[in-house]
Amino acid sequence: MMESSERIILKSIELFTRYGIRLVTMDQIAEEVGMSKRTIYELFKDKDTLVMECLESIHRKQMTEIQEIAERVSNVIEALYRVGQYSEKKKAEMNPIFFEDIRKLYPQIWNTMKQRSNTGSGMFSHMILTKGIGEGIFRDDLDITIVGTFMQSMMETFHKKEIFPENTPDKALLRNIVIPYYMGISTDKGKKLIEQYIPLTFS
């Protein structure tokens, strides 16, 4: 049986990602989970604490699911494609107001979330590069630390409004920046695999 705290977190994530954080009240959460507000406050000191627990839960779940995707595929190019699909789907499931509320209302939580995301992205990049070199897909003369750091920085840059306008399509960034970069660090074997997945990526 699911514990009360887990039920509260799951329902809060559902409400926060659908309506944003500001519009969802503790009274609404209590009503949705069929508990008193007092019970919720016994488990979570305040709304800020609940928001943080929700974000940690989202992060843990996403890292687990990404790891599972990477383990199921036949090569790192497929892993990148599948993870890209997964990320696009997750992004579409969340109201942009959810992220905007975190950034505006909870700047400390926003910074913590960014740090954890960067850590997770860094670990994923290192794993992909190491595995890709082992599979003969990426060049074996690469400095994994340098390339991994750049890949992280490149992905962060995409979300900076002062660099790329908000209406810049993700697929335009993929076509003009990401794919040419991966081509540049790939062997002939890797380039052929990338060319196989390009039509799928832009279909």
PDB file of C-alpha atoms in Angstrom:
ATOM      1  CA  MET A   1       0.000   0.000   0.000  1.00  0.00           C
ATOM      2  CA  MET A   2       1.290   3.457  -0.916  1.00  0.00           C
ATOM      3  CA  GLU A   3       2.333   5.603   2.047  1.00  0.00           C
ATOM      4  CA  SER A   4       0.530   8.886   2.722  1.00  0.00           C
ATOM      5  CA  SER A   5       3.593  11.020   1.944  1.00  0.00           C
ATOM      6  CA  GLU A   6       4.049   9.286  -1.427  1.00  0.00           C
ATOM      7  CA  ARG A   7       0.370   9.790  -2.300  1.00  0.00           C
ATOM      8  CA  ILE A   8       0.650  13.476  -1.470  1.00  0.00           C
ATOM      9  CA  ILE A   9       3.801  13.893  -3.565  1.00  0.00           C
ATOM     10  CA  LEU A  10       2.345  12.091  -6.592  1.00  0.00           C
ATOM     11  CA  LYS A  11      -0.886  14.088  -6.497  1.00  0.00           C
ATOM     12  CA  SER A  12       0.999  17.352  -5.936  1.00  0.00           C
ATOM     13  CA  ILE A  13       3.247  16.655  -8.932  1.00  0.00           C
ATOM     14  CA  GLU A  14       0.152  16.014 -11.038  1.00  0.00           C
ATOM     15  CA  LEU A  15      -1.467  19.287  -9.944  1.00  0.00           C
ATOM     16  CA  PHE A  16       1.699  21.423 -10.035  1.00  0.00           C
ATOM     17  CA  THR A  17       2.696  20.297 -13.528  1.00  0.00           C
ATOM     18  CA  ARG A  18      -0.847  20.790 -14.834  1.00  0.00           C
ATOM     19  CA  TYR A  19      -1.749  24.170 -13.301  1.00  0.00           C
ATOM     20  CA  GLY A  20       1.530  25.606 -12.044  1.00  0.00           C
ATOM     21  CA  ILE A  21       2.579  25.897  -8.406  1.00  0.00           C
ATOM     22  CA  ARG A  22       1.112  29.285  -7.494  1.00  0.00           C
ATOM     23  CA  LEU A  23      -2.474  28.342  -8.359  1.00  0.00           C
ATOM     24  CA  VAL A  24      -2.467  25.056  -6.428  1.00  0.00           C
ATOM     25  CA  THR A  25      -3.304  25.439  -2.739  1.00  0.00           C
ATOM     26  CA  MET A  26      -2.624  23.083   0.150  1.00  0.00           C
ATOM     27  CA  ASP A  27      -6.405  22.902   0.641  1.00  0.00           C
ATOM     28  CA  GLN A  28      -6.791  21.665  -2.938  1.00  0.00           C
ATOM     29  CA  ILE A  29      -4.101  19.027  -2.445  1.00  0.00           C
ATOM     30  CA  ALA A  30      -5.729  17.863   0.793  1.00  0.00           C
ATOM     31  CA  GLU A  31      -9.087  17.529  -0.938  1.00  0.00           C
ATOM     32  CA  GLU A  32      -7.578  15.635  -3.895  1.00  0.00           C
ATOM     33  CA  VAL A  33      -5.807  13.059  -1.706  1.00  0.00           C
ATOM     34  CA  GLY A  34      -8.706  12.765   0.765  1.00  0.00           C
ATOM     35  CA  MET A  35      -6.734  13.940   3.806  1.00  0.00           C
ATOM     36  CA  SER A  36      -6.963  16.854   6.169  1.00  0.00           C
ATOM     37  CA  LYS A  37      -4.642  19.784   5.624  1.00  0.00           C
ATOM     38  CA  ARG A  38      -3.354  19.212   9.138  1.00  0.00           C
ATOM     39  CA  THR A  39      -2.198  15.715   8.170  1.00  0.00           C
ATOM     40  CA  ILE A  40      -0.302  17.114   5.196  1.00  0.00           C
ATOM     41  CA  TYR A  41       1.422  19.689   7.400  1.00  0.00           C
ATOM     42  CA  GLU A  42       2.451  16.914   9.778  1.00  0.00           C
ATOM     43  CA  LEU A  43       4.301  15.266   6.880  1.00  0.00           C
ATOM     44  CA  PHE A  44       5.527  18.415   5.109  1.00  0.00           C
ATOM     45  CA  LYS A  45       6.448  21.512   7.113  1.00  0.00           C
ATOM     46  CA  ASP A  46       5.140  23.925   4.456  1.00  0.00           C
ATOM     47  CA  LYS A  47       4.429  24.257   0.759  1.00  0.00           C
ATOM     48  CA  ASP A  48       8.074  25.047  -0.006  1.00  0.00           C
ATOM     49  CA  THR A  49       9.104  21.723   1.526  1.00  0.00           C
ATOM     50  CA  LEU A  50       6.454  19.897  -0.480  1.00  0.00           C
ATOM     51  CA  VAL A  51       7.589  21.583  -3.716  1.00  0.00           C
ATOM     52  CA  MET A  52      11.188  20.535  -3.042  1.00  0.00           C
ATOM     53  CA  GLU A  53      10.151  16.942  -2.328  1.00  0.00           C
ATOM     54  CA  CYS A  54       8.148  16.892  -5.565  1.00  0.00           C
ATOM     55  CA  LEU A  55      11.106  18.121  -7.591  1.00  0.00           C
ATOM     56  CA  GLU A  56      13.399  15.562  -6.004  1.00  0.00           C
ATOM     57  CA  SER A  57      10.889  12.841  -6.841  1.00  0.00           C
ATOM     58  CA  ILE A  58      10.663  14.027 -10.463  1.00  0.00           C
ATOM     59  CA  HIS A  59      14.465  14.124 -10.737  1.00  0.00           C
ATOM     60  CA  ARG A  60      14.946  10.631  -9.285  1.00  0.00           C
ATOM     61  CA  LYS A  61      12.293   9.149 -11.562  1.00  0.00           C
ATOM     62  CA  GLN A  62      13.691  10.803 -14.681  1.00  0.00           C
ATOM     63  CA  MET A  63      17.276   9.711 -13.931  1.00  0.00           C
ATOM     64  CA  THR A  64      16.079   6.126 -13.399  1.00  0.00           C
ATOM     65  CA  GLU A  65      14.057   6.123 -16.614  1.00  0.00           C
ATOM     66  CA  ILE A  66      16.904   7.633 -18.650  1.00  0.00           C
ATOM     67  CA  GLN A  67      19.296   5.009 -17.280  1.00  0.00           C
ATOM     68  CA  GLU A  68      16.833   2.272 -18.246  1.00  0.00           C
ATOM     69  CA  ILE A  69      16.538   3.683 -21.766  1.00  0.00           C
ATOM     70  CA  ALA A  70      20.331   3.764 -22.146  1.00  0.00           C
ATOM     71  CA  GLU A  71      20.592   0.131 -21.020  1.00  0.00           C
ATOM     72  CA  ARG A  72      17.910  -1.154 -23.432  1.00  0.00           C
ATOM     73  CA  VAL A  73      19.289   0.235 -26.692  1.00  0.00           C
ATOM     74  CA  SER A  74      21.829  -1.302 -29.079  1.00  0.00           C
ATOM     75  CA  ASN A  75      24.196   1.697 -29.386  1.00  0.00           C
ATOM     76  CA  VAL A  76      24.768   5.215 -28.019  1.00  0.00           C
ATOM     77  CA  ILE A  77      23.274   6.973 -31.051  1.00  0.00           C
ATOM     78  CA  GLU A  78      20.008   5.143 -30.462  1.00  0.00           C
ATOM     79  CA  ALA A  79      20.325   6.045 -26.760  1.00  0.00           C
ATOM     80  CA  LEU A  80      20.620   9.745 -27.623  1.00  0.00           C
ATOM     81  CA  TYR A  81      17.626   9.483 -29.951  1.00  0.00           C
ATOM     82  CA  ARG A  82      15.467   7.643 -27.397  1.00  0.00           C
ATOM     83  CA  VAL A  83      16.421   9.984 -24.559  1.00  0.00           C
ATOM     84  CA  GLY A  84      15.606  12.938 -26.819  1.00  0.00           C
ATOM     85  CA  GLN A  85      12.171  11.443 -27.479  1.00  0.00           C
ATOM     86  CA  TYR A  86      11.676  10.878 -23.752  1.00  0.00           C
ATOM     87  CA  SER A  87      12.678  14.451 -22.869  1.00  0.00           C
ATOM     88  CA  GLU A  88      10.395  15.909 -25.534  1.00  0.00           C
ATOM     89  CA  LYS A  89       7.473  13.865 -24.221  1.00  0.00           C
ATOM     90  CA  LYS A  90       8.098  14.895 -20.598  1.00  0.00           C
ATOM     91  CA  LYS A  91       8.385  18.546 -21.578  1.00  0.00           C
ATOM     92  CA  ALA A  92       5.056  18.373 -23.445  1.00  0.00           C
ATOM     93  CA  GLU A  93       3.357  16.856 -20.390  1.00  0.00           C
ATOM     94  CA  MET A  94       4.237  19.835 -18.176  1.00  0.00           C
ATOM     95  CA  ASN A  95       2.661  23.275 -18.261  1.00  0.00           C
ATOM     96  CA  PRO A  96       5.444  25.870 -18.869  1.00  0.00           C
ATOM     97  CA  ILE A  97       3.936  27.847 -15.971  1.00  0.00           C
ATOM     98  CA  PHE A  98       5.220  25.105 -13.646  1.00  0.00           C
ATOM     99  CA  PHE A  99       8.850  25.960 -14.461  1.00  0.00           C
ATOM    100  CA  GLU A 100       8.169  29.695 -14.547  1.00  0.00           C
ATOM    101  CA  ASP A 101       6.621  29.540 -11.066  1.00  0.00           C
ATOM    102  CA  ILE A 102       9.665  27.711  -9.691  1.00  0.00           C
ATOM    103  CA  ARG A 103      12.018  30.268 -11.245  1.00  0.00           C
ATOM    104  CA  LYS A 104      10.070  33.275  -9.953  1.00  0.00           C
ATOM    105  CA  LEU A 105       8.667  32.071  -6.631  1.00  0.00           C
ATOM    106  CA  TYR A 106      11.341  29.642  -5.483  1.00  0.00           C
ATOM    107  CA  PRO A 107      14.719  30.916  -6.772  1.00  0.00           C
ATOM    108  CA  GLN A 108      16.711  28.822  -4.291  1.00  0.00           C
ATOM    109  CA  ILE A 109      14.842  25.670  -5.291  1.00  0.00           C
ATOM    110  CA  TRP A 110      15.289  26.642  -8.960  1.00  0.00           C
ATOM    111  CA  ASN A 111      19.068  26.905  -8.496  1.00  0.00           C
ATOM    112  CA  THR A 112      19.178  23.577  -6.649  1.00  0.00           C
ATOM    113  CA  MET A 113      17.130  21.973  -9.414  1.00  0.00           C
ATOM    114  CA  LYS A 114      19.501  23.344 -12.072  1.00  0.00           C
ATOM    115  CA  GLN A 115      22.532  22.052 -10.168  1.00  0.00           C
ATOM    116  CA  ARG A 116      21.028  18.569  -9.873  1.00  0.00           C
ATOM    117  CA  SER A 117      20.027  18.609 -13.513  1.00  0.00           C
ATOM    118  CA  ASN A 118      23.573  19.595 -14.495  1.00  0.00           C
ATOM    119  CA  THR A 119      25.009  16.828 -12.340  1.00  0.00           C
ATOM    120  CA  GLY A 120      22.679  14.277 -13.926  1.00  0.00           C
ATOM    121  CA  SER A 121      23.428  15.576 -17.429  1.00  0.00           C
ATOM    122  CA  GLY A 122      27.147  15.435 -16.719  1.00  0.00           C
ATOM    123  CA  MET A 123      26.949  11.816 -15.594  1.00  0.00           C
ATOM    124  CA  PHE A 124      24.878  10.907 -18.650  1.00  0.00           C
ATOM    125  CA  SER A 125      27.288  12.676 -21.023  1.00  0.00           C
ATOM    126  CA  HIS A 126      30.276  10.902 -19.473  1.00  0.00           C
ATOM    127  CA  MET A 127      28.530   7.536 -19.764  1.00  0.00           C
ATOM    128  CA  ILE A 128      27.479   8.155 -23.393  1.00  0.00           C
ATOM    129  CA  LEU A 129      30.947   9.297 -24.441  1.00  0.00           C
ATOM    130  CA  THR A 130      32.731   6.426 -22.681  1.00  0.00           C
ATOM    131  CA  LYS A 131      30.338   3.853 -24.122  1.00  0.00           C
ATOM    132  CA  GLY A 132      30.446   5.460 -27.569  1.00  0.00           C
ATOM    133  CA  ILE A 133      34.232   5.304 -27.714  1.00  0.00           C
ATOM    134  CA  GLY A 134      34.102   1.672 -26.617  1.00  0.00           C
ATOM    135  CA  GLU A 135      31.593   0.909 -29.389  1.00  0.00           C
ATOM    136  CA  GLY A 136      33.785   2.592 -32.007  1.00  0.00           C
ATOM    137  CA  ILE A 137      31.128   5.267 -32.595  1.00  0.00           C
ATOM    138  CA  PHE A 138      32.998   8.271 -31.172  1.00  0.00           C
ATOM    139  CA  ARG A 139      36.647   9.016 -31.905  1.00  0.00           C
ATOM    140  CA  ASP A 140      39.060   7.493 -29.395  1.00  0.00           C
ATOM    141  CA  ASP A 141      41.251  10.628 -29.256  1.00  0.00           C
ATOM    142  CA  LEU A 142      38.541  12.651 -27.486  1.00  0.00           C
ATOM    143  CA  ASP A 143      39.101  14.169 -24.052  1.00  0.00           C
ATOM    144  CA  ILE A 144      35.894  13.004 -22.356  1.00  0.00           C
ATOM    145  CA  THR A 145      36.020  15.700 -19.673  1.00  0.00           C
ATOM    146  CA  ILE A 146      36.351  18.549 -22.176  1.00  0.00           C
ATOM    147  CA  VAL A 147      33.757  17.176 -24.597  1.00  0.00           C
ATOM    148  CA  GLY A 148      31.296  16.323 -21.799  1.00  0.00           C
ATOM    149  CA  THR A 149      31.608  19.808 -20.303  1.00  0.00           C
ATOM    150  CA  PHE A 150      31.021  21.417 -23.693  1.00  0.00           C
ATOM    151  CA  MET A 151      27.995  19.223 -24.417  1.00  0.00           C
ATOM    152  CA  GLN A 152      26.465  20.283 -21.096  1.00  0.00           C
ATOM    153  CA  SER A 153      27.154  23.944 -21.792  1.00  0.00           C
ATOM    154  CA  MET A 154      25.706  23.602 -25.302  1.00  0.00           C
ATOM    155  CA  MET A 155      22.413  22.194 -23.990  1.00  0.00           C
ATOM    156  CA  GLU A 156      22.162  24.926 -21.327  1.00  0.00           C
ATOM    157  CA  THR A 157      22.701  27.591 -23.989  1.00  0.00           C
ATOM    158  CA  PHE A 158      19.609  26.432 -25.875  1.00  0.00           C
ATOM    159  CA  HIS A 159      17.388  27.585 -23.020  1.00  0.00           C
ATOM    160  CA  LYS A 160      18.858  31.072 -22.674  1.00  0.00           C
ATOM    161  CA  LYS A 161      16.371  33.552 -24.096  1.00  0.00           C
ATOM    162  CA  GLU A 162      19.061  36.192 -24.621  1.00  0.00           C
ATOM    163  CA  ILE A 163      20.829  33.860 -27.082  1.00  0.00           C
ATOM    164  CA  PHE A 164      17.975  32.092 -28.862  1.00  0.00           C
ATOM    165  CA  PRO A 165      14.435  33.560 -29.001  1.00  0.00           C
ATOM    166  CA  GLU A 166      11.739  31.594 -27.173  1.00  0.00           C
ATOM    167  CA  ASN A 167      10.090  30.619 -30.452  1.00  0.00           C
ATOM    168  CA  THR A 168      13.246  28.948 -31.833  1.00  0.00           C
ATOM    169  CA  PRO A 169      12.179  25.355 -32.591  1.00  0.00           C
ATOM    170  CA  ASP A 170      14.123  22.639 -30.769  1.00  0.00           C
ATOM    171  CA  LYS A 171      14.479  20.759 -34.045  1.00  0.00           C
ATOM    172  CA  ALA A 172      16.175  23.776 -35.641  1.00  0.00           C
ATOM    173  CA  LEU A 173      18.763  23.744 -32.869  1.00  0.00           C
ATOM    174  CA  LEU A 174      19.232  20.007 -33.324  1.00  0.00           C
ATOM    175  CA  ARG A 175      19.657  20.290 -37.080  1.00  0.00           C
ATOM    176  CA  ASN A 176      22.033  23.265 -37.015  1.00  0.00           C
ATOM    177  CA  ILE A 177      24.083  22.680 -33.868  1.00  0.00           C
ATOM    178  CA  VAL A 178      23.715  19.314 -32.148  1.00  0.00           C
ATOM    179  CA  ILE A 179      23.838  16.952 -35.122  1.00  0.00           C
ATOM    180  CA  PRO A 180      26.802  18.703 -36.825  1.00  0.00           C
ATOM    181  CA  TYR A 181      28.690  18.580 -33.514  1.00  0.00           C
ATOM    182  CA  TYR A 182      28.038  14.877 -33.005  1.00  0.00           C
ATOM    183  CA  MET A 183      29.083  14.275 -36.612  1.00  0.00           C
ATOM    184  CA  GLY A 184      32.348  16.034 -35.833  1.00  0.00           C
ATOM    185  CA  ILE A 185      33.231  13.765 -32.881  1.00  0.00           C
ATOM    186  CA  SER A 186      32.085  10.567 -34.584  1.00  0.00           C
ATOM    187  CA  THR A 187      33.912   7.886 -36.510  1.00  0.00           C
ATOM    188  CA  ASP A 188      32.679   6.782 -39.941  1.00  0.00           C
ATOM    189  CA  LYS A 189      30.628   4.109 -38.148  1.00  0.00           C
ATOM    190  CA  GLY A 190      29.075   6.758 -35.899  1.00  0.00           C
ATOM    191  CA  LYS A 191      28.304   9.082 -38.800  1.00  0.00           C
ATOM    192  CA  LYS A 192      26.439   6.312 -40.608  1.00  0.00           C
ATOM    193  CA  LEU A 193      24.358   5.624 -37.495  1.00  0.00           C
ATOM    194  CA  ILE A 194      23.566   9.323 -37.070  1.00  0.00           C
ATOM    195  CA  GLU A 195      22.454   9.511 -40.716  1.00  0.00           C
ATOM    196  CA  GLN A 196      20.094   6.593 -40.064  1.00  0.00           C
ATOM    197  CA  TYR A 197      18.419   8.416 -37.177  1.00  0.00           C
ATOM    198  CA  ILE A 198      18.201  11.890 -38.778  1.00  0.00           C
ATOM    199  CA  PRO A 199      14.995  11.054 -40.753  1.00  0.00           C
ATOM    200  CA  LEU A 200      13.412   9.639 -37.563  1.00  0.00           C
ATOM    201  CA  THR A 201      14.376  12.713 -35.552  1.00  0.00           C
ATOM    202  CA  PHE A 202      12.758  15.129 -38.003  1.00  0.00           C
ATOM    203  CA  SER A 203       9.769  13.030 -39.057  1.00  0.00           C
TER     204      SER A 203
END
